Short mmCIF file of C-alpha atoms in Angstrom, two decimals:
data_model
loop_
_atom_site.label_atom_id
_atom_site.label_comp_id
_atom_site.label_asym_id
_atom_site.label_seq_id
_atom_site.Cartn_x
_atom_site.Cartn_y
_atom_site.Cartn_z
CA UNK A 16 16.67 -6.36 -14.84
CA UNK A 17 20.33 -5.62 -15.34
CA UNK A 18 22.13 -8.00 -17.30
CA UNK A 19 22.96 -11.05 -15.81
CA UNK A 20 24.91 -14.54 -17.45
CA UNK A 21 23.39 -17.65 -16.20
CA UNK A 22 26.12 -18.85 -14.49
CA UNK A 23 26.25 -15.81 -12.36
CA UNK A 24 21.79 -15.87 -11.65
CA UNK A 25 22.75 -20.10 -10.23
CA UNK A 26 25.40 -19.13 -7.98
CA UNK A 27 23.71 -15.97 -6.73
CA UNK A 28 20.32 -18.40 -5.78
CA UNK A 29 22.14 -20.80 -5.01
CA UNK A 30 20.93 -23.46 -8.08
CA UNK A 31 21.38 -25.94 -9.89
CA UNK A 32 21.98 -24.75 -13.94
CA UNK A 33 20.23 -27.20 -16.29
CA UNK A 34 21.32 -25.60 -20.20
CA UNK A 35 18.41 -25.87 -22.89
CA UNK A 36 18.81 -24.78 -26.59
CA UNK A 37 22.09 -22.89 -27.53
CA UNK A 38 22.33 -21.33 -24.12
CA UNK A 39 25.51 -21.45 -22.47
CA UNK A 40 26.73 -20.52 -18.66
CA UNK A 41 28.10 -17.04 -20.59
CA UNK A 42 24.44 -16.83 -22.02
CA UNK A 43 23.36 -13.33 -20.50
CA UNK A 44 20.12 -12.70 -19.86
CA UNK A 45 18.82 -8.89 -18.91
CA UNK A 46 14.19 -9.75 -19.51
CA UNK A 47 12.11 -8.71 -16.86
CA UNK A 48 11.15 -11.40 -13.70
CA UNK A 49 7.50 -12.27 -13.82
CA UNK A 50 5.88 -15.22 -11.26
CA UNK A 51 2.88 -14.99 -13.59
CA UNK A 52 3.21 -16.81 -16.54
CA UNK A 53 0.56 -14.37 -18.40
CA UNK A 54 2.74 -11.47 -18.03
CA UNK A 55 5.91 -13.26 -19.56
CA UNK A 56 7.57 -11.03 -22.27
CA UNK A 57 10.18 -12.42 -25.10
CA UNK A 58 13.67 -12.71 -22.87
CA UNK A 59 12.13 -12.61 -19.60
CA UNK A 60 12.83 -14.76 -16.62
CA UNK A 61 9.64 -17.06 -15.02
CA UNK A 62 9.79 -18.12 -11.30
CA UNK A 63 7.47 -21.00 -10.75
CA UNK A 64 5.89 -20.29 -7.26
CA UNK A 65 3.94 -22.71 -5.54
CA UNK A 66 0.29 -21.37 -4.56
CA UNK A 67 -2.35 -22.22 -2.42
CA UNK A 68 -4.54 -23.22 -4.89
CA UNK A 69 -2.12 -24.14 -8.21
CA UNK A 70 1.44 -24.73 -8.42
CA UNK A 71 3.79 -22.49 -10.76
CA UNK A 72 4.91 -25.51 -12.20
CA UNK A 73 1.96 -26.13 -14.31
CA UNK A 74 2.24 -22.73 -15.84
CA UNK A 75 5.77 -23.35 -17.23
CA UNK A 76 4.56 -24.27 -20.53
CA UNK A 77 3.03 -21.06 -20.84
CA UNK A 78 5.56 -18.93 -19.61
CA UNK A 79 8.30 -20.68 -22.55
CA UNK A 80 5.49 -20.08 -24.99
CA UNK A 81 5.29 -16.59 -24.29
CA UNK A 82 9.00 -16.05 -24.68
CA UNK A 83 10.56 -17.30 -21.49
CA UNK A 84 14.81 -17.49 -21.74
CA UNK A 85 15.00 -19.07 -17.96
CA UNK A 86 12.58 -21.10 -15.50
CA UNK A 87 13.71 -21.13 -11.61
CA UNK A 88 11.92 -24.12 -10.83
CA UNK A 89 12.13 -26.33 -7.55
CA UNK A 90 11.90 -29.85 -9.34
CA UNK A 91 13.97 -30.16 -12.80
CA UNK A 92 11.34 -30.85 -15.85
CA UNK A 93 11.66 -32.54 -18.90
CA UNK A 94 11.08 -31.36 -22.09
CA UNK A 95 7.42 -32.12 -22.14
CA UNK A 96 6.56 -30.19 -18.80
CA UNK A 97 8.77 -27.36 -19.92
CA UNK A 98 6.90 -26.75 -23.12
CA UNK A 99 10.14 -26.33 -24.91
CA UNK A 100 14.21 -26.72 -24.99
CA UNK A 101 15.01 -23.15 -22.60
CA UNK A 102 17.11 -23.59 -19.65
CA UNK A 103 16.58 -24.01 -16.02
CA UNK A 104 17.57 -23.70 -12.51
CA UNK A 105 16.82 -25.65 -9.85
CA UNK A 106 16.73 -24.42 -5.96
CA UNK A 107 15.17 -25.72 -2.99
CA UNK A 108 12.62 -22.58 -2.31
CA UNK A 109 11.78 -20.55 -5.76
CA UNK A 110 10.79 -17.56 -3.13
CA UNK A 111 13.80 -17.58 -1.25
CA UNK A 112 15.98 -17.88 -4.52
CA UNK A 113 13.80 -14.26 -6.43
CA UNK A 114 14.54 -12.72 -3.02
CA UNK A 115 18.16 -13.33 -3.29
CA UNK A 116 18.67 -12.49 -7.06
CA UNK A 117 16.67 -9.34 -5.96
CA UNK A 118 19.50 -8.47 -3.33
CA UNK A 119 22.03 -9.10 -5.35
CA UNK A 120 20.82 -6.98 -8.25
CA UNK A 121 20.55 -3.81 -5.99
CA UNK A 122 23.33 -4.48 -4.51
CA UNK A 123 25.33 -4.61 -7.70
CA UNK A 124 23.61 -0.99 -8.68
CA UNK A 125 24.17 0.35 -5.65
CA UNK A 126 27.54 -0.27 -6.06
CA UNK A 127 27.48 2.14 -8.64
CA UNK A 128 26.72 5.39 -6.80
CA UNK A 129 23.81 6.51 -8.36
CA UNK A 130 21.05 4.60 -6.60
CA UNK A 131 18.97 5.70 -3.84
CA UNK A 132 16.72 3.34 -2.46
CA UNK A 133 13.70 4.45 -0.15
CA UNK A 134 12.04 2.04 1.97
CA UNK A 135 8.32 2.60 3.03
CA UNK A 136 6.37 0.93 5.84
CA UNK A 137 3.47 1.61 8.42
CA UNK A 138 0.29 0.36 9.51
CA UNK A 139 -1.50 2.56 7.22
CA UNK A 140 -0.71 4.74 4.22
CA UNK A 141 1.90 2.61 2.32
CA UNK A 142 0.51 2.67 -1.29
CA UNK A 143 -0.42 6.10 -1.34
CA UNK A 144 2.49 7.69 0.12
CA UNK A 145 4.52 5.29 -2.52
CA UNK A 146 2.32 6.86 -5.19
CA UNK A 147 3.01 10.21 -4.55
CA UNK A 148 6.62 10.24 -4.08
CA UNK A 149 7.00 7.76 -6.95
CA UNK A 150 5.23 10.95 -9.26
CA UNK A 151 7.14 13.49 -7.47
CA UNK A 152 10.60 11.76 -8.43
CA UNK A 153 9.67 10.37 -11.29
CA UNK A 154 10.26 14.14 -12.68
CA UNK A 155 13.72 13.92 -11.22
CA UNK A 156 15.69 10.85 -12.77
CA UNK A 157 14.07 7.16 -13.54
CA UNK A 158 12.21 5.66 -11.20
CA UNK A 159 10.92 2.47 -10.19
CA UNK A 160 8.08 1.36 -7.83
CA UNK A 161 5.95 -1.27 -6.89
CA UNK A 162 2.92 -2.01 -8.65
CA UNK A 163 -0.82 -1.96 -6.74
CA UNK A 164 0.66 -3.23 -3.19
CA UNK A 165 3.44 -5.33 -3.98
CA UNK A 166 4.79 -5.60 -0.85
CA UNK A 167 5.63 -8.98 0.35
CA UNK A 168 8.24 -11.89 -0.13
CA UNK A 169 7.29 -12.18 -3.38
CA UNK A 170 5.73 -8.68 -4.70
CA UNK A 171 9.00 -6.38 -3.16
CA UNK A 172 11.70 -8.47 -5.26
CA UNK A 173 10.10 -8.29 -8.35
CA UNK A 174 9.75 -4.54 -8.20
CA UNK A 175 13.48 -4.46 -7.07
CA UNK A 176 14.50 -6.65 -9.81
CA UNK A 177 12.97 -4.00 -12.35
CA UNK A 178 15.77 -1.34 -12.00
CA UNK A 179 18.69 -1.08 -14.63
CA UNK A 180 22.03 0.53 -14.15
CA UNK A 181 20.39 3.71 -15.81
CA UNK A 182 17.75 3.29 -11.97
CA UNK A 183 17.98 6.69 -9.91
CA UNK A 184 15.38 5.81 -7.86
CA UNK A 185 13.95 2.23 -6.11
CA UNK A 186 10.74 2.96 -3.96
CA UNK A 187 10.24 -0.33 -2.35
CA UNK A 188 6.94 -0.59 -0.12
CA UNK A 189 7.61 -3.23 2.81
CA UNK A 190 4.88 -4.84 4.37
CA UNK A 191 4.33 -7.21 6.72
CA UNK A 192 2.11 -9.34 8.69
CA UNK A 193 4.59 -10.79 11.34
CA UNK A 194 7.59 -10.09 13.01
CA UNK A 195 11.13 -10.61 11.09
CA UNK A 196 9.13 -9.44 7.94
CA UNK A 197 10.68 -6.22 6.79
CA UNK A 198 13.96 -6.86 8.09
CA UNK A 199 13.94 -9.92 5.51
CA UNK A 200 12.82 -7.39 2.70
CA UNK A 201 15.50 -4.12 3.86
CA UNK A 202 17.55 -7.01 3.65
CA UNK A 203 17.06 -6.85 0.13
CA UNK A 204 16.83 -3.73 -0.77
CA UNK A 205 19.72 -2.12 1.56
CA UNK A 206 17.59 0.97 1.96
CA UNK A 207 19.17 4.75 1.57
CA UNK A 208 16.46 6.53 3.44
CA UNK A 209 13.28 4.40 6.03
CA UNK A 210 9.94 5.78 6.14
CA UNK A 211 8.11 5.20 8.60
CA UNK A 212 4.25 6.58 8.55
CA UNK A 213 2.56 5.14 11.81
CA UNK A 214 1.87 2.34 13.98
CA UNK A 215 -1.63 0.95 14.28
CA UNK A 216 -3.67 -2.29 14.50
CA UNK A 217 -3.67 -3.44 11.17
CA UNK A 218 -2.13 -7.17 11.42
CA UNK A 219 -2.72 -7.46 14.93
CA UNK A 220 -3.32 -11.23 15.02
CA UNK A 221 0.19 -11.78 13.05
CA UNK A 222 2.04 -9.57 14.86
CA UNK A 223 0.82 -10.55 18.67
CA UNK A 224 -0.12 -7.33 19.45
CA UNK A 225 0.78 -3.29 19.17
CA UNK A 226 4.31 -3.20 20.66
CA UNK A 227 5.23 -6.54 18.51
CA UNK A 228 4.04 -4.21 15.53
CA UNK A 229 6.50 -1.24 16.71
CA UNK A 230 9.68 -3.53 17.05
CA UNK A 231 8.58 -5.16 13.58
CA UNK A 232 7.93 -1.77 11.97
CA UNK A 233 11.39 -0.34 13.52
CA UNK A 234 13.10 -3.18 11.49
CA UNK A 235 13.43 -0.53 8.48
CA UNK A 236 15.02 1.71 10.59
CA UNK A 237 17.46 -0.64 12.20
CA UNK A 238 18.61 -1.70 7.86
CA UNK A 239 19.30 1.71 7.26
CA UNK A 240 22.42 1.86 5.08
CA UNK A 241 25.64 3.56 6.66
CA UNK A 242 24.60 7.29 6.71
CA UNK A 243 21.33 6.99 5.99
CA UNK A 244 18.12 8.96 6.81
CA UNK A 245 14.80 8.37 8.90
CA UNK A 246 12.11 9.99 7.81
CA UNK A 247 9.95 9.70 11.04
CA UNK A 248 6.05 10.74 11.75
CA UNK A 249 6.49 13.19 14.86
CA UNK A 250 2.66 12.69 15.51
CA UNK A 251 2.60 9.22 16.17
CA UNK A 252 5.00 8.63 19.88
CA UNK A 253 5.45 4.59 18.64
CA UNK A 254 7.05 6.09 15.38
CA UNK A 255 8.96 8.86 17.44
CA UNK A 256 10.22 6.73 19.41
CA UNK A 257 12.18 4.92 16.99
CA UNK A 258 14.67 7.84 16.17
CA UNK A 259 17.06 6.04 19.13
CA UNK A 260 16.95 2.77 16.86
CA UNK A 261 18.45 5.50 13.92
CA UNK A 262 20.66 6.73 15.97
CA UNK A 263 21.98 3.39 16.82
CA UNK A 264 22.70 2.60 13.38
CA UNK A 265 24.47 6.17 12.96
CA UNK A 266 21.41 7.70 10.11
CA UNK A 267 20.36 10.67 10.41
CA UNK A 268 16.12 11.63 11.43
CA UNK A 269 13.99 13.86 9.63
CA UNK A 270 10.64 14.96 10.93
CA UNK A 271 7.18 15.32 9.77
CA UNK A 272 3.96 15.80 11.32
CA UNK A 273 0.42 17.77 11.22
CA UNK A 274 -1.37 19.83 13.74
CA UNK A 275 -2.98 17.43 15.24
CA UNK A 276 0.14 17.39 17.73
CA UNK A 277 0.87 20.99 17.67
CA UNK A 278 3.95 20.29 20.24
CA UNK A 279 5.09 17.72 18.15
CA UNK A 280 5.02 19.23 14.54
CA UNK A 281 5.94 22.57 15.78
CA UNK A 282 9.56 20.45 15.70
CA UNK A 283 8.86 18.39 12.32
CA UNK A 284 11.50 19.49 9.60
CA UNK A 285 8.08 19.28 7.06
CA UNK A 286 4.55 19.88 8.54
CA UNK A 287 1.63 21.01 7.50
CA UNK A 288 -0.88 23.88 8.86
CA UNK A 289 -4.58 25.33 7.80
CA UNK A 290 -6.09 21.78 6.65
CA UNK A 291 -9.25 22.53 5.44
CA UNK A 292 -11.17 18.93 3.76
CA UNK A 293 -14.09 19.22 0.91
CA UNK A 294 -15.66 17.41 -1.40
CA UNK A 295 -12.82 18.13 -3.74
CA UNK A 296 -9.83 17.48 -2.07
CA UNK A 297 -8.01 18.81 0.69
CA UNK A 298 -6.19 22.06 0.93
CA UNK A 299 -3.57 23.11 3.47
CA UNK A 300 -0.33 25.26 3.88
CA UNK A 301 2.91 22.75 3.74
CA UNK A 302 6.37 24.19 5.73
CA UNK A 303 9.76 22.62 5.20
CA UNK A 304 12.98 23.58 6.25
CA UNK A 305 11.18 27.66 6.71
CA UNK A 306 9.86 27.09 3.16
CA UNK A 307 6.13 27.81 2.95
CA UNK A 308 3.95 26.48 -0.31
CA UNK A 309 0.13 26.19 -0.25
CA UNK A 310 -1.16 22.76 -1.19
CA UNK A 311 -4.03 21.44 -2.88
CA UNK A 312 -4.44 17.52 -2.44
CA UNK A 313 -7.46 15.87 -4.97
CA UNK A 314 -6.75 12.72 -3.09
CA UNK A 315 -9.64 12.76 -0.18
CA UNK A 316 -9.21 12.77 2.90
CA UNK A 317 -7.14 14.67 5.65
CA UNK A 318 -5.08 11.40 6.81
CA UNK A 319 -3.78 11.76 3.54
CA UNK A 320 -1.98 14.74 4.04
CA UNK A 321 0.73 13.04 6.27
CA UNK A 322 1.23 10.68 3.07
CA UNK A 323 1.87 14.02 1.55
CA UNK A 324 4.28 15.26 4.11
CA UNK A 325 6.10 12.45 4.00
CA UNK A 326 6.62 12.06 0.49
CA UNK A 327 7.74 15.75 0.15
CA UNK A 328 10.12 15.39 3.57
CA UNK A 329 11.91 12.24 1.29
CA UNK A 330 12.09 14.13 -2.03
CA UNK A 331 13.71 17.45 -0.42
CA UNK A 332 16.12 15.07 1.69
CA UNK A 333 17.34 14.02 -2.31
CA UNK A 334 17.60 17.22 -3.18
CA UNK A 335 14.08 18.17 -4.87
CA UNK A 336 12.62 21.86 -4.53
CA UNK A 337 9.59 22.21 -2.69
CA UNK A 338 8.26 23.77 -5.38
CA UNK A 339 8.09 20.76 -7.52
CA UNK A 340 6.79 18.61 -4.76
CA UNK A 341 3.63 20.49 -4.49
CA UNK A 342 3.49 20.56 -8.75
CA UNK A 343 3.55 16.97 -8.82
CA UNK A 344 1.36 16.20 -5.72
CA UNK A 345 -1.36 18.62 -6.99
CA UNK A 346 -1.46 16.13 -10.15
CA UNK A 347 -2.49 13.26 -8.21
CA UNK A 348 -6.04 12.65 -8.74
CA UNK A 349 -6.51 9.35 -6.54
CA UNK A 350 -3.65 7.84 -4.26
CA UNK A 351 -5.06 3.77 -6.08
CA UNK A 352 -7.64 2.37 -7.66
CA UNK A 353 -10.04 1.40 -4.50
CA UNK A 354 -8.86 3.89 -2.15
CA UNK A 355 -11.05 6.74 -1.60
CA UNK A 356 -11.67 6.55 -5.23
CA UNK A 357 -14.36 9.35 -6.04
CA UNK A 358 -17.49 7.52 -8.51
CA UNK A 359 -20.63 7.63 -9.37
CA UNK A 360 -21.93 11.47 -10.33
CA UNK A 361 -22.90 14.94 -8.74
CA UNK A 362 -26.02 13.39 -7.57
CA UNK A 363 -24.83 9.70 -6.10
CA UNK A 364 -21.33 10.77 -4.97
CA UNK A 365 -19.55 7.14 -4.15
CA UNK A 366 -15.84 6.76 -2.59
CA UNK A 367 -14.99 3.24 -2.96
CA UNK A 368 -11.80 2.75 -0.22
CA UNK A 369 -12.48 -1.06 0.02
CA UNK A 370 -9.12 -2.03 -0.71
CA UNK A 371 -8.51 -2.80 2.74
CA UNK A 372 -9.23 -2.13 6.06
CA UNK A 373 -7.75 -1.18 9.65
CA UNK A 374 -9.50 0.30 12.64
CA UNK A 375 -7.45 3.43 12.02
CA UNK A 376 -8.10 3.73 7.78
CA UNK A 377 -12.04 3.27 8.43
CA UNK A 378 -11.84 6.05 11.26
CA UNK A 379 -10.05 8.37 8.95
CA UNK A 380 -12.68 7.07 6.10
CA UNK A 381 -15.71 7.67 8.03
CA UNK A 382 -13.96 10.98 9.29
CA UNK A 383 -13.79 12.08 5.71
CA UNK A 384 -17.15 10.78 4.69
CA UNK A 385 -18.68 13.34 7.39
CA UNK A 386 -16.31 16.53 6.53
CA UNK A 387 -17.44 16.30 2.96
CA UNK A 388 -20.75 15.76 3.31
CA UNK A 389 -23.07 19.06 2.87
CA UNK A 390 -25.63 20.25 5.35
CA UNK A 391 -28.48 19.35 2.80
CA UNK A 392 -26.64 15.75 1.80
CA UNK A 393 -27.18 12.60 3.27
CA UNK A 394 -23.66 10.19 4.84
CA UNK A 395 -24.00 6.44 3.82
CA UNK A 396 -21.43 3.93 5.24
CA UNK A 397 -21.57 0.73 3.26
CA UNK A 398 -19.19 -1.19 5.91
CA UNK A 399 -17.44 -4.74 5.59
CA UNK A 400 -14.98 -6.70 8.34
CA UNK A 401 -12.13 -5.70 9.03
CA UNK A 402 -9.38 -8.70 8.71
CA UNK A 403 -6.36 -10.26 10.47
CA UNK A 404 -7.14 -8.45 14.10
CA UNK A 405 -7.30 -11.62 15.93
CA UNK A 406 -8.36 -11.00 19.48
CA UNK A 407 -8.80 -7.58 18.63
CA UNK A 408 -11.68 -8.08 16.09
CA UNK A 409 -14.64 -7.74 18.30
CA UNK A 410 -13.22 -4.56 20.18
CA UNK A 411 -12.23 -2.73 17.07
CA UNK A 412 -15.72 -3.71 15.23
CA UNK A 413 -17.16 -2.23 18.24
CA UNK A 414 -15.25 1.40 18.29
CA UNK A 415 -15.97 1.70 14.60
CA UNK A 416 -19.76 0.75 15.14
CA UNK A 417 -19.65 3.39 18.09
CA UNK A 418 -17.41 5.93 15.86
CA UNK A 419 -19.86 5.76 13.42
CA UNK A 420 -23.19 6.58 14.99
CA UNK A 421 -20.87 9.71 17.20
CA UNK A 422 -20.29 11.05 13.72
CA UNK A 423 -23.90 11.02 12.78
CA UNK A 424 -23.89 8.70 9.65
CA UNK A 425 -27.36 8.98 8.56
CA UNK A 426 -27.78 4.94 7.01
CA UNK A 427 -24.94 2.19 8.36
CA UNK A 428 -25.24 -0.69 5.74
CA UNK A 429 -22.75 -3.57 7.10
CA UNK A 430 -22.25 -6.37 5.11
CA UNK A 431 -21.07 -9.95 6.12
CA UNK A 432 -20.64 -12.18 9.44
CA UNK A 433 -16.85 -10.80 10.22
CA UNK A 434 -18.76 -7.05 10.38
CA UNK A 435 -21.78 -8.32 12.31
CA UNK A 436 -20.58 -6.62 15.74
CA UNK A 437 -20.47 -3.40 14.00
CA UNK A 438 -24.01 -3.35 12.90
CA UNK A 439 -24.62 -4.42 16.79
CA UNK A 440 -22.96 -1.89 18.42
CA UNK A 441 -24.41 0.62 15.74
CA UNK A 442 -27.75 -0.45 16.68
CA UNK A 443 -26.81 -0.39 20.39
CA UNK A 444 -25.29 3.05 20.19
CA UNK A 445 -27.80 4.79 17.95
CA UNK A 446 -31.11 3.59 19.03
CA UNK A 447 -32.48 4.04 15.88
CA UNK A 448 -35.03 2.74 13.15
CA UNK A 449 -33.17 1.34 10.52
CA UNK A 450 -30.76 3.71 10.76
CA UNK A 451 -28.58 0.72 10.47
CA UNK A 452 -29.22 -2.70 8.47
CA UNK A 453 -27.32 -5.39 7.67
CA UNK A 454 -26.95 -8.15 4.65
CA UNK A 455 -25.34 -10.92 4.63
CA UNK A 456 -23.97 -10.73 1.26
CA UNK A 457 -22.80 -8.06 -1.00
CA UNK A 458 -25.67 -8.73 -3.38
CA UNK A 459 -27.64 -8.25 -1.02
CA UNK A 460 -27.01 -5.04 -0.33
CA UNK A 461 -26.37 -3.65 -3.99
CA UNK A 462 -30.02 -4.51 -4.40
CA UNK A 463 -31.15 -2.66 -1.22
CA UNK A 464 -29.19 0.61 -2.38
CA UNK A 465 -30.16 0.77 -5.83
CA UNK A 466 -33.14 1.35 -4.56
CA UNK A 467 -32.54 3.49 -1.02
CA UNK A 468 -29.97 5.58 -2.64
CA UNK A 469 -31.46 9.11 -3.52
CA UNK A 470 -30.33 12.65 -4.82
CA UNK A 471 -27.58 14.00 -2.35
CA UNK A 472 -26.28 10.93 -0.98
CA UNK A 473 -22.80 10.67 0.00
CA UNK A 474 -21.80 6.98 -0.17
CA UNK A 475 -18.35 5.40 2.24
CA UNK A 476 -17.60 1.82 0.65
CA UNK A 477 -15.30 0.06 3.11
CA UNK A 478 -14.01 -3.00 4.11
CA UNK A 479 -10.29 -5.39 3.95
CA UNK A 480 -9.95 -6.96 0.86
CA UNK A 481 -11.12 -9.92 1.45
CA UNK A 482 -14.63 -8.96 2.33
CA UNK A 483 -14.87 -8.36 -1.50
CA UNK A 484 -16.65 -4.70 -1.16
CA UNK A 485 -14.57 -3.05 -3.63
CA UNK A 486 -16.34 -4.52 -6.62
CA UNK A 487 -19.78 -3.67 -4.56
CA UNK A 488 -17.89 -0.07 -4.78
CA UNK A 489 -17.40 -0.47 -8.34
CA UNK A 490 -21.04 -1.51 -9.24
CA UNK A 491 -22.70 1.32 -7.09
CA UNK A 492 -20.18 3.68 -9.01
CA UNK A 493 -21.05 2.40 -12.48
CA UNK A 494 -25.12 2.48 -11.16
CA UNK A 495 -25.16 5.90 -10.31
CA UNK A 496 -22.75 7.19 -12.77
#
């Protein structure tokens, strides 16, 4: 973080200053921000967040004896609680007060002129496309970006609150599962340029259906900065359509798209051509701005190559040569751990995408899974729920049970109650003999594949997060490795 006194961090969050030690309200402080007391480093700054389970509170005495110089707390503590004599501020809502030290800390580099700050949302695709245009500008100035998928309330600000006045770049990844979401988090970071990848049902339940998710998605575009750029999907009409909410706010729109919607990316500034998917990676020709570069993406899977297109549309808007786009994107050998993460060996290949879930991502996933797969392998979908789709959850269980059986997955292993409709409408669909089975637990079905797993298999893990499949992933990987 940049340097700060703590007289200027209470009046930007609004709270109360309690002094410990020899600190004073000049005292400057410049540690990182950590709401986990077991990453606390010498000088940094804890933020005791209440839980569901635990309250931050209990975890001050930690965070001082790991080298704490400031607590924002919601209740002052005593000595005794705090573990030691370090200062404090008190504030009604410890989230609310990191969010608004966050703002004012990119706001104050901003203010410099060197910042650019790129904002990244979408149903689907978030992470990775933050991955790869974190590694392609990383090359071009100092970068920061979010760790794993910190992308709420409480992950984007403490990302934002890592860049320094030396900071070229701020990726921030904004997610959301309800309206007013990402406008609170653009909010923050005052974004330079507003990706937005696609529109789909991930969330559905939060967001009250798929037109709720368009306005909320559009939120980005509509905190554009004065001047600022769109970089807009061309294949997906929901995301098109939100080049008049750009306009409004007087930014400029930049294109990309595939040829799935040959119309539509015939017009994208960046696009891609000749996608060819293996085992490997994925391979296609990449054209931006009449500049033509083959690509070779190790990251699986075709839906991955918008990510790429993306990425390289934002890094040439900021002056980046193609050229070095494709370098860096042809280092990338996974987009995350847990998504489409190649394990296992030659003989037991297993891609372990169970970070999360959407009806689109396990379409694309099982897409992939059958491209890849040889004429003398065997497909295996190891399936979980898929989360937070509210009234949608039967339907989309259904069309990904049906999707399944139309691509000709050889063994459907579902896992869990939430998934159950899948395996039903597999069986339905198929009409097979145990073609599909299902376990109620992921133990279950790690001892059932240890054991139907042969030579040749190809092997889809994936489910949301909560179903817990990625460490099923991670066993099977380790198994067969």
């Amino acid at each position: 973080m940049i340097a700060l006194s703590l007289s200027d961090i209470a009046a930007t969050v609004d709270g109360a200053l309690v002094l410990g030690g020899a600190d004073t309200q000049a005292t400057e402080l410049s540690g990182a921000v950590e709401t986990d007391s077991r990453l606390v480093q010498p000088g940094g700054i804890f933020v005791a967040k209440p839980g569901e389970t635990t309250d931050g509170h209990l975890f001050v005495p930690a965070a001082v004896a790991a080298g704490a110089a400031l607590v924002i707390v919601e209740r002052e503590l005593d000595a005794a609680a705090l573990g030691g004599d370090v200062s404090q501020i008190v504030v009604p809502d410890v989230v609310v007060a990191l969010g608004a030290l966050a703002a004012h800390v990119v706001a104050r580099v901003h203010a410099e002129g060197e910042l650019t700050v790129v904002g990244i949302t979408g149903s689907n695709g978030k992470t990775t496309t933050k991955n790869m245009l974190a590694r392609i500008l990383a090359g071009e100035g100092a970068t920061v970006a979010p760790e794993a998928s910190f992308n709420n309330e409480v992950g984007a600000p403490i990302t934002m609150l890592r860049i320094t006045h030396d900071t070229r770049f701020l990726i921030s990844e904004l997610g959301a599962a309800g309206p007013g979401e990402i406008a609170k988090l653009a909010a923050m970071a005052q974004p330079d340029v507003g990706v937005v990848l696609m529109v789909g049902m991930a969330h559905a339940a939060g967001f009250g259906g798929i037109e709720q998710t368009v306005r909320t998605k559009a939120e980005l575009i509509q905190s554009l900065r004065p001047g600022g750029l769109a970089v807009l999907n061309r294949d997906d009409p929901r995301v098109a359509g939100m080049a008049e909410a750009a306009h409004a706010v007087g930014a400029r729109v930049r294109w990309f798209g595939t040829g799935d919607a040959a119309e539509n990316a015939a017009h994208a500034d960046v696009r891609a051509e000749d996608i060819h998917v293996t085992a490997t990676g994925t391979s296609f020709t990449v054209i931006a701005d009449g500049l033509v570069a083959p690509v070779f993406l190790r990251v699986l899977g075709q839906h991955h190559v918008a990510n790429a297109l993306a990425a390289i549309a934002v890094a040439t808007s900021v002056g980046v040569s193609l050229g070095h786009c494709v370098e860096r994107l042809e280092e990338l050998e996974i987009a995350e751990r847990w998504r489409m993460q190649p394990m296992g060996s030659d003989r037991v290949r297993i891609i372990n995408d169970a970070y999360n879930a959407s009806p689109d991502s396990m379409a694309a996933a099982l897409r992939t899974l059958a491209q890849i797969t040889g004429p003398d392998e065997r497909t295996v979908a190891v399936l979980g729920a898929m989360t937070e789709l509210g009234e949608f959850a039967d339907e989309e269980h259904d069309r990904i049970g049906l999707l399944a059986v139309r691509l000709g997955i050889k063994r459907i292993v579902v896992i869990g109650s939430g998934a159950r409709r899948l395996f039903l409408e597999a069986i339905s669909q198929g009409s097979w003999d145990a073609e599909a089975v299902f376990f109620e637990t992921a133990d279950a079905a790690f001892d059932y594949l240890t054991t139907e797993l042969t030579d040749g298999d190809r092997v889809l893990v994936k489910s949301s997060n909560s179903a817990g499949l990625r460490f099923l992933g991670d066993r099977l990987g380790e198994y067969f490795s």
